Short mmCIF file of C-alpha atoms and ligand atoms in Angstrom, two decimals:
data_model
loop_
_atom_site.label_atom_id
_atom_site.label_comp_id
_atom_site.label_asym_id
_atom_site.label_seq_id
_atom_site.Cartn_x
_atom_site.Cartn_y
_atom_site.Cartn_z
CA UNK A 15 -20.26 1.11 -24.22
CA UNK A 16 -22.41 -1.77 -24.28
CA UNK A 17 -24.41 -2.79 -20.38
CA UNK A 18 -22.03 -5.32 -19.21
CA UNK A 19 -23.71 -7.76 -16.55
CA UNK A 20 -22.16 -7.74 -13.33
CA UNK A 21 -20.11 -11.12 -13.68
CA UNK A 22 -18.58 -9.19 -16.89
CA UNK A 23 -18.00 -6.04 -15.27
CA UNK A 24 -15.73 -8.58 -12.70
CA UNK A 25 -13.83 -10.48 -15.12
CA UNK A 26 -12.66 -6.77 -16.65
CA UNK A 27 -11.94 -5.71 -13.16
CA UNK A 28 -9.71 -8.47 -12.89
CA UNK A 29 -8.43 -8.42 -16.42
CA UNK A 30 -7.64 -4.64 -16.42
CA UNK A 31 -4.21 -3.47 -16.40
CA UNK A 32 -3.68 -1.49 -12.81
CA UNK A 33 -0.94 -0.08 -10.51
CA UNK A 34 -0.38 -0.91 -7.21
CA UNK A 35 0.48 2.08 -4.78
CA UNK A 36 -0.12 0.93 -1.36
CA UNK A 37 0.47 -2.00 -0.04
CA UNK A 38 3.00 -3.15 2.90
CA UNK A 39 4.97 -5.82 1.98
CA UNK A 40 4.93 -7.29 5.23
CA UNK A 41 1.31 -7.47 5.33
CA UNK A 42 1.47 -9.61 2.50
CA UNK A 43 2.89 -12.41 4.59
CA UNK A 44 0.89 -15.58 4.70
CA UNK A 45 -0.32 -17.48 7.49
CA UNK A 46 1.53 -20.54 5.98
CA UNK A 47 4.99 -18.25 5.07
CA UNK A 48 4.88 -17.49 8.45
CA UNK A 49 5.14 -20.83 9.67
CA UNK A 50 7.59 -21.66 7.28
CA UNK A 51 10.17 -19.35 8.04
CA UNK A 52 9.25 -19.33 11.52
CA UNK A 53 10.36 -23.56 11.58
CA UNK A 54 13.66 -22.31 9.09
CA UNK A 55 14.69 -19.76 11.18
CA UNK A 56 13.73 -21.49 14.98
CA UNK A 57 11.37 -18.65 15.88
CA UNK A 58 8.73 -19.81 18.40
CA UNK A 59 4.99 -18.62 17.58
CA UNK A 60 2.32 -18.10 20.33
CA UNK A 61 0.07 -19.96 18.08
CA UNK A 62 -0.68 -23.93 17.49
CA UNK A 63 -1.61 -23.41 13.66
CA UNK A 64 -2.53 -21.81 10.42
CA UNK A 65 -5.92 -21.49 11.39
CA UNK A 66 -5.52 -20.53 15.06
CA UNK A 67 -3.46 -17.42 13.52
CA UNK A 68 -6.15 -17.06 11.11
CA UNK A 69 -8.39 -16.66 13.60
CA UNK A 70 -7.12 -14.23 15.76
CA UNK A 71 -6.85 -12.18 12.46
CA UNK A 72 -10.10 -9.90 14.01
CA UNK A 73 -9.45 -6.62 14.38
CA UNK A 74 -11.75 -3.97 16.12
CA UNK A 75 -8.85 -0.55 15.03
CA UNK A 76 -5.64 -0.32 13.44
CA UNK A 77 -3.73 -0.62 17.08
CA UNK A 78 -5.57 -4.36 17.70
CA UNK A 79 -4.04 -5.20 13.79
CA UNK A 80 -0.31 -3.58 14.15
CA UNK A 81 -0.13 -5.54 17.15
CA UNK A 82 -0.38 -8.94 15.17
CA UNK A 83 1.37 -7.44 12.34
CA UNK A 84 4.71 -6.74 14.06
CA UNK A 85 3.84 -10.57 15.89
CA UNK A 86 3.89 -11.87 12.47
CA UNK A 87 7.30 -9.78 11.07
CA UNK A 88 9.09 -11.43 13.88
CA UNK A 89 10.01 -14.31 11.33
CA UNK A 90 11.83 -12.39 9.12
CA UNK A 91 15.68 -12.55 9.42
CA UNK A 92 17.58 -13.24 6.76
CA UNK A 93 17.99 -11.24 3.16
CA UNK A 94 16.32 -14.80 1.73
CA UNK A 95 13.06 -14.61 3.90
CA UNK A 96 12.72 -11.18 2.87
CA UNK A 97 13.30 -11.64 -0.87
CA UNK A 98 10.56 -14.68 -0.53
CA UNK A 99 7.92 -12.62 0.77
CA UNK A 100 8.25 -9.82 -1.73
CA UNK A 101 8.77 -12.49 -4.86
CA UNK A 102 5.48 -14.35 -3.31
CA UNK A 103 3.61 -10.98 -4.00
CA UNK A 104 4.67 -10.25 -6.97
CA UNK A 105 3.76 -13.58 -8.44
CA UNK A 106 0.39 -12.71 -6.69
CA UNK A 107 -0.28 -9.15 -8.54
CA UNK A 108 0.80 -10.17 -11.74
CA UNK A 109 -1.80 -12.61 -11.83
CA UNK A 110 -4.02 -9.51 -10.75
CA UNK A 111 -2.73 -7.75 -13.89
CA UNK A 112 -0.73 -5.10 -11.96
CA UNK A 113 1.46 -3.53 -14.18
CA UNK A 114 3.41 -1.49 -11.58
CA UNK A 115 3.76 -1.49 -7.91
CA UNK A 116 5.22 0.91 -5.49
CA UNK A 117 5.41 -1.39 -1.92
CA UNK A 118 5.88 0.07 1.24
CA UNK A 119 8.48 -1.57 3.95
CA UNK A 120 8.99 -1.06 7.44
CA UNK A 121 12.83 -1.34 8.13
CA UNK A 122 12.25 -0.05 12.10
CA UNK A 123 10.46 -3.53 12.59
CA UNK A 124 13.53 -5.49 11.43
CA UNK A 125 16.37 -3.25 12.80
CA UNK A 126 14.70 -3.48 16.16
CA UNK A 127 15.20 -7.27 16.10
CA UNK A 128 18.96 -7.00 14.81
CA UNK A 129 18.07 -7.89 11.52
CA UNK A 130 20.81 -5.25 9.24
CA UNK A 131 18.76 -2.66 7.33
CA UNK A 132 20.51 -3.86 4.21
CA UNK A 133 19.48 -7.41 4.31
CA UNK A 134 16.14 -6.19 4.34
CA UNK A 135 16.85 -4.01 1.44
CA UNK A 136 18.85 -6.56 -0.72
CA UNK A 137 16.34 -8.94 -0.14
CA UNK A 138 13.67 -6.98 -1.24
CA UNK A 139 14.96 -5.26 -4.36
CA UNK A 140 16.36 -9.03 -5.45
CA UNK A 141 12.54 -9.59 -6.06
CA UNK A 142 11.89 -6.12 -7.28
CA UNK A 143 14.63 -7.11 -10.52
CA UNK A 144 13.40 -10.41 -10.73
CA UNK A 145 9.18 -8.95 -10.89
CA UNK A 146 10.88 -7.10 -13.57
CA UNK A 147 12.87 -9.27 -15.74
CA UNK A 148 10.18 -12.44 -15.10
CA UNK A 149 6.77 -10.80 -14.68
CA UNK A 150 7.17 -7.60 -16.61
CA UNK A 151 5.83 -5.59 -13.30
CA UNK A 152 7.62 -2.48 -12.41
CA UNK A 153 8.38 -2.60 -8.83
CA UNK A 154 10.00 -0.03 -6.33
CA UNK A 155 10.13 0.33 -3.30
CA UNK A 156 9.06 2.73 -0.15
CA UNK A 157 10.82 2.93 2.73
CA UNK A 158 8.59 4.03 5.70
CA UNK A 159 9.14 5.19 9.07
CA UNK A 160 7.36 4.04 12.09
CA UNK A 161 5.06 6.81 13.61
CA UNK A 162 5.15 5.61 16.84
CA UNK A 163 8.87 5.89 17.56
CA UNK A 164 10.41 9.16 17.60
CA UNK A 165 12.00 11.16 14.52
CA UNK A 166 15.08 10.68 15.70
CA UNK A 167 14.58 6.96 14.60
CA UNK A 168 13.38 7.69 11.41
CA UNK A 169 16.42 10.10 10.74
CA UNK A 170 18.94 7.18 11.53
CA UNK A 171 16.95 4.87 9.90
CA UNK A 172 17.28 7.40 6.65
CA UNK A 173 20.22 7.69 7.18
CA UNK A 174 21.49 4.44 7.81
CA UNK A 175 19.82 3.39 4.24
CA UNK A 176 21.71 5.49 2.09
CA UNK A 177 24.02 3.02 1.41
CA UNK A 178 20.86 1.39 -0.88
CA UNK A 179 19.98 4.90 -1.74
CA UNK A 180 19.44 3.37 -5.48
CA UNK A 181 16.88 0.29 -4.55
CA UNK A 182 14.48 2.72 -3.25
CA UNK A 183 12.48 5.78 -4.84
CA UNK A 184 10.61 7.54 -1.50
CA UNK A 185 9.53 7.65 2.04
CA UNK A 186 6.23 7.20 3.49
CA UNK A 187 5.09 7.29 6.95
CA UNK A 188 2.85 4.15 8.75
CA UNK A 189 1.59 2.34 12.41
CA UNK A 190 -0.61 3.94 14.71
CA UNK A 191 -2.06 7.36 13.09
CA UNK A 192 -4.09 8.76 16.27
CA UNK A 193 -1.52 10.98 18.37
CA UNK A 194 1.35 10.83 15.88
CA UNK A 195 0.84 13.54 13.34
CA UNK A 196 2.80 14.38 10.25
CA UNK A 197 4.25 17.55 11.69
CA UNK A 198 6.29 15.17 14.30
CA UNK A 199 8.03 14.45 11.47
CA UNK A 200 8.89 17.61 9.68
CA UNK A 201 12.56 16.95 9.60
CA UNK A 202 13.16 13.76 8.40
CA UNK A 203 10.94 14.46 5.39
CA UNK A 204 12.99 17.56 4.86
CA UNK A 205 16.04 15.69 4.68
CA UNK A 206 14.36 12.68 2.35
CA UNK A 207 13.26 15.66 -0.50
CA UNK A 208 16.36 17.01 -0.03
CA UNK A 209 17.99 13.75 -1.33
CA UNK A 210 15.48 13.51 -3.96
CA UNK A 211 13.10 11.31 -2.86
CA UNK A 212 9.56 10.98 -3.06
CA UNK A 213 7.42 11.76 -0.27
CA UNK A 214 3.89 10.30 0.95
CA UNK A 215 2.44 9.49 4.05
CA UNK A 216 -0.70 8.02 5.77
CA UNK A 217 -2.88 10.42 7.06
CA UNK A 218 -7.12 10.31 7.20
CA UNK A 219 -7.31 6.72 8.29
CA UNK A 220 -8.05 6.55 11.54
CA UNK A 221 -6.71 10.25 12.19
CA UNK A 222 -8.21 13.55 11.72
CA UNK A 223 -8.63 15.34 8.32
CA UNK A 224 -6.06 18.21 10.21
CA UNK A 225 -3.60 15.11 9.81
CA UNK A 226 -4.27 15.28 5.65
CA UNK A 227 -3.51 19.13 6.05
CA UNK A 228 -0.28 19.26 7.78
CA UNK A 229 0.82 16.08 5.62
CA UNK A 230 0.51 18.04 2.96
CA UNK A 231 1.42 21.50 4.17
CA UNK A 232 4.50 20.78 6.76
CA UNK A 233 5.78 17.22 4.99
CA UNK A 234 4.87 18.65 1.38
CA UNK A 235 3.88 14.63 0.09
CA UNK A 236 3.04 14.13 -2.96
CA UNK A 237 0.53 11.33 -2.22
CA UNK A 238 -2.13 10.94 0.87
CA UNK A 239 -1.84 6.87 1.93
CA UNK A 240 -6.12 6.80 2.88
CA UNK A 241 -7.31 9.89 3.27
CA UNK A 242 -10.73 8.83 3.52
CA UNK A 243 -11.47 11.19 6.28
CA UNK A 244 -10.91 14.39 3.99
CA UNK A 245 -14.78 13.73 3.69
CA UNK A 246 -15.37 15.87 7.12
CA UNK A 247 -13.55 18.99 5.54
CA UNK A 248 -14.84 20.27 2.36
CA UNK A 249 -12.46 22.79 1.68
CA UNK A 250 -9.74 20.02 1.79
CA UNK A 251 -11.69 18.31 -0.42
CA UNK A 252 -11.89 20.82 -2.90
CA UNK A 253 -8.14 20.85 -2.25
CA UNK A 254 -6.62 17.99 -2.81
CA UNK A 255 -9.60 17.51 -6.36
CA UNK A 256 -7.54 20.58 -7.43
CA UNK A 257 -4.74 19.56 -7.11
CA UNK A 258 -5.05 16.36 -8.47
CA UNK A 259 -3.83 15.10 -4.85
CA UNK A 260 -3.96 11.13 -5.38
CA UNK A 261 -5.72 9.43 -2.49
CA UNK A 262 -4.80 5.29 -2.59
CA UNK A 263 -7.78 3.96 -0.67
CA UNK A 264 -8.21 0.72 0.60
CA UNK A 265 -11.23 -0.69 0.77
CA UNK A 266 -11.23 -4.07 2.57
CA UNK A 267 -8.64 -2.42 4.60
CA UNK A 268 -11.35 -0.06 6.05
CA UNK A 269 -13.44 -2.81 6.68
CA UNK A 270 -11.16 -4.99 7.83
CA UNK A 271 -9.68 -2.03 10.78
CA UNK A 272 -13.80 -1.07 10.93
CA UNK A 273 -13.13 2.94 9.41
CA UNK A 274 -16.43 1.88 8.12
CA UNK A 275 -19.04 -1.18 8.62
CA UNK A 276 -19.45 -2.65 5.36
CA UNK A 277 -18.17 -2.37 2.34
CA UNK A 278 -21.72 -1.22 1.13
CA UNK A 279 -20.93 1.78 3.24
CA UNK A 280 -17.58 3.19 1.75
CA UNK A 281 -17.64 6.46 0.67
CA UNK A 282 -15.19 5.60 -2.21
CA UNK A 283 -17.76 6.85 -4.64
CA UNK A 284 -18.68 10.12 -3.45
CA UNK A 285 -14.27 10.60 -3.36
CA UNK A 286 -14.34 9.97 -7.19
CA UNK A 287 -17.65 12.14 -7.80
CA UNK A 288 -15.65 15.01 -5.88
CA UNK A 289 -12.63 14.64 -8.54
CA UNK A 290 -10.19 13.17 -6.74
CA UNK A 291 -7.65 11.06 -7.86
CA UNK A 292 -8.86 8.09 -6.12
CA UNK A 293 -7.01 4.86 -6.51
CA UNK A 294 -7.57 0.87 -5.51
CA UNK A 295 -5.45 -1.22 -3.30
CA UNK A 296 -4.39 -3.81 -1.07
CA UNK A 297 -2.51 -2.87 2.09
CA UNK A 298 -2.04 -5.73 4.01
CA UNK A 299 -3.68 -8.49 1.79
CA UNK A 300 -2.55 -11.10 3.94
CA UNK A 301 -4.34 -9.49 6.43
CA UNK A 302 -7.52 -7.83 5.20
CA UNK A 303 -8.93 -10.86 3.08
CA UNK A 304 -7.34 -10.31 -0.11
CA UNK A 305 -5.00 -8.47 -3.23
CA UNK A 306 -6.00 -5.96 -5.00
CA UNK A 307 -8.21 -7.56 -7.61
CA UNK A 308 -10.25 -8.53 -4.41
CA UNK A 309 -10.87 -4.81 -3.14
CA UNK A 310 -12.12 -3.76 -6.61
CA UNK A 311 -14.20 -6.86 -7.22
CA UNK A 312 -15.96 -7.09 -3.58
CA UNK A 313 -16.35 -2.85 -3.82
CA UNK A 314 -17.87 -3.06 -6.89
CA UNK A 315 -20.33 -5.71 -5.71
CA UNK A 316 -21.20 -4.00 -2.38
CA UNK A 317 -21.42 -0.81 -4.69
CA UNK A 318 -24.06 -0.86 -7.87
CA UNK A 319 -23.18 2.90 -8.58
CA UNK A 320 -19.84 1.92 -9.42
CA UNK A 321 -19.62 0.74 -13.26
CA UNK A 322 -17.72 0.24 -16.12
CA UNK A 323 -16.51 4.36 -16.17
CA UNK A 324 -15.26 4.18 -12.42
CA UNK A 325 -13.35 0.74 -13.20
CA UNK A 326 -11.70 2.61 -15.84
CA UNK A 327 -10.68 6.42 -14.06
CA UNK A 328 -10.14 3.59 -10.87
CA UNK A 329 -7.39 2.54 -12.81
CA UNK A 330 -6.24 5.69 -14.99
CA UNK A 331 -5.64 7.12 -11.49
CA UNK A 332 -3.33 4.66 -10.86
CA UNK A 333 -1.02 5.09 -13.60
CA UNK A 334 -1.39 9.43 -13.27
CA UNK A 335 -0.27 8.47 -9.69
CA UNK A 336 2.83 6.09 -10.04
CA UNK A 337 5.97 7.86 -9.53
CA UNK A 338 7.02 7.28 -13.48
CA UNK A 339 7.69 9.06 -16.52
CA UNK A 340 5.05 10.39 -19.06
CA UNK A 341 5.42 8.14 -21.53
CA UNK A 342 5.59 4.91 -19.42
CA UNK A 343 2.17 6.18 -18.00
CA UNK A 344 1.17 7.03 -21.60
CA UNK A 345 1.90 2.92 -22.81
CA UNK A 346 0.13 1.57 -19.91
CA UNK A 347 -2.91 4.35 -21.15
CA UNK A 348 -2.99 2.59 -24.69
CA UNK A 349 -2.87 -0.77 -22.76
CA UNK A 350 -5.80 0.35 -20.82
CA UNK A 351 -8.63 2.41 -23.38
CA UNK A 352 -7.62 -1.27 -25.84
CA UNK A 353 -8.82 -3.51 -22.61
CA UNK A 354 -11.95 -0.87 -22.25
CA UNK A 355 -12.37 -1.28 -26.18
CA UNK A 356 -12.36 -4.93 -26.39
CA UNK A 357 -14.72 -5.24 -23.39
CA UNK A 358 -17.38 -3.03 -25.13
CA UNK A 359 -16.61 -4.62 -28.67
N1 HPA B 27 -2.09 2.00 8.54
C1 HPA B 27 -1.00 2.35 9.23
N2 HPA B 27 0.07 1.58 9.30
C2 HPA B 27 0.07 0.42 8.65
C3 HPA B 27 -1.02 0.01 7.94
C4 HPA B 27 -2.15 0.85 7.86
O1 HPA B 27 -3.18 0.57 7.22
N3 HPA B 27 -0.69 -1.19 7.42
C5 HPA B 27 0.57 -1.49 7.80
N4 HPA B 27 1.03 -0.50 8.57
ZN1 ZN B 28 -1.20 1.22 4.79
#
């Protein structure tokens, strides 16, 4: 492989095909989405402007960002509003060259309002066929419970979905981390393997590397949403590298929620030179200063280690992690190493 200059090495970030594995679709809503809907659908907004909500978009921990999060999800109401948020994304990663994505939604934070879990869920898998048919992305979607209620929630929320059993393809588990651990959840992720879904969950973020543990021991997931903090625990390091446990890290995320100063300061590199199966993404672009072809391009400028190899495992993790078939995985390989080829040609 020829040296590529930096500015190269960005354009075939950009350019390279990639899977998107975490990312909340309602932290995809923008400032200006939310003041559309929030005029369609009479909601009143304790702020003037685009900007002023912009602004108040600082965040010192996750808590001081779910707070504004859920503020912001308070426009969405009908199965329209929640189809135009998810088709607004898509549009957004397909000009990111995502191939696939796998997006999280919180149901709790509509059913709370009266908004009926299968508005939510029309509304978003509307988009989901559309991402497919228009923009040739594969798109599924997550359903994931709220950490800060009690199981019993998340069972009737499960349960209370199966009438869209087919528009979704897991569970995951989100909101505030510290004092919420996976094991408070044992039963409801019992229930979702029993129907045959897939299972992740967040855990390492802002929590303890015991948190990574249990998610994987007591909720048996088959992805770790973070993780970063598996760092402190060598063993479980040397676990989940085994394993082949896929990590999907967020980079401006962690920044964003300060897990760690700067960018220049991630530890993203020393996760990949431990062989894990680290992966890229967005969570809450709306939020966090960007999609995912931001998080690789800024990490890979705050980062000079990172080159043209780690742009390429970066995103041959993300196809070994999607929840599809070996030869789907295998196409978007060949799609991949002809990219890689070109670049060095
Ligand atoms: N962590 C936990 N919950 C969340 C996040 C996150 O980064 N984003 C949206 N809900
Ligand atoms: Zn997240």
């Amino acid at each position: 492989m020829k040296d590529l200059s930096r500015t190269e090495l960005a354009a075939l970030l950009r350019r390279m095909p990639k899977a998107e594995l975490h990312m909340h679709v309602e932290g995809s809503l923008e400032p200006e989405l939310i003041f559309r809907l929030a005029e369609r659908n009479g909601v009143a907004l304790p702020y003037a402007s685009v900007e002023a909500l912009r602004a108040a978009y600082a965040f010192t921990d996750l808590q001081s960002f779910l707070d504004i999060y859920y503020a912001g999800a308070s426009v969405l109401l009908k199965e329209a509003d929640f189809f135009e948020l998810a088709w607004a994304y898509f549009e957004r990663a397909a000009a990111d060259n995502v191939v696939h994505a796998e997006i999280f939604f919180d149901p709790q934070t509509h059913t709370a309002r009266g908004v009926p879990i299968g508005d939510v869920i029309q509304g978003l898998a509307h988009a989901c066929r559309r991402a497919h048919a228009e923009l040739r992305i594969g798109a599924k979607l997550i359903l994931c419970f709220l950490r800060h209620l009690p199981e019993e929630d998340a069972l009737a929320t499960l349960e209370a979905a199966l009438p869209w059993r087919e528009h979704f393809i897991g569970v995951g588990l989100d909101s505030s981390e510290r004092g919420h651990p996976p094991e408070k959840f044992a039963r409801v992720f019992a229930r979702a393997r029993e129907l045959g879904l897939h299972v992740v969950a967040h855990a390492g973020e802002e929590g303890p590397p015991e948190y990574i543990a249990s998610a994987l021991d007591v909720l048996q997931v088959e992805r770790i949403d973070h993780g970063v903090r598996c760092l402190e625990d060598p063993a479980l390091v040397q676990r989940l590298a085994a394993r082949r446990v896929p990590l999907t890290v967020c980079p401006l995320s962690n920044v964003k929620l300060c897990v760690y100063p700067t960018l220049a300061q991630h530890r993203l590199p020393e996760l990949l030179a431990a062989g894990l199966c680290v992966t890229v993404n967005s969570d809450d672009p709306a939020y966090f200063g960007g999609y995912v072809n931001q998080n690789f391009v800024e990490l890979f400028e705050a980062l000079p280690q990172l080159g043209v190899a780690q742009a390429k495992q970066l995103a041959a993790n993300s196809f070994e992690a999607a929840f599809v078939d070996a030869a789907t995985k295998a196409g978007w390989r060949q799609q991949l190493d002809e990219v890689f080829a070109a670049a060095a040609a």
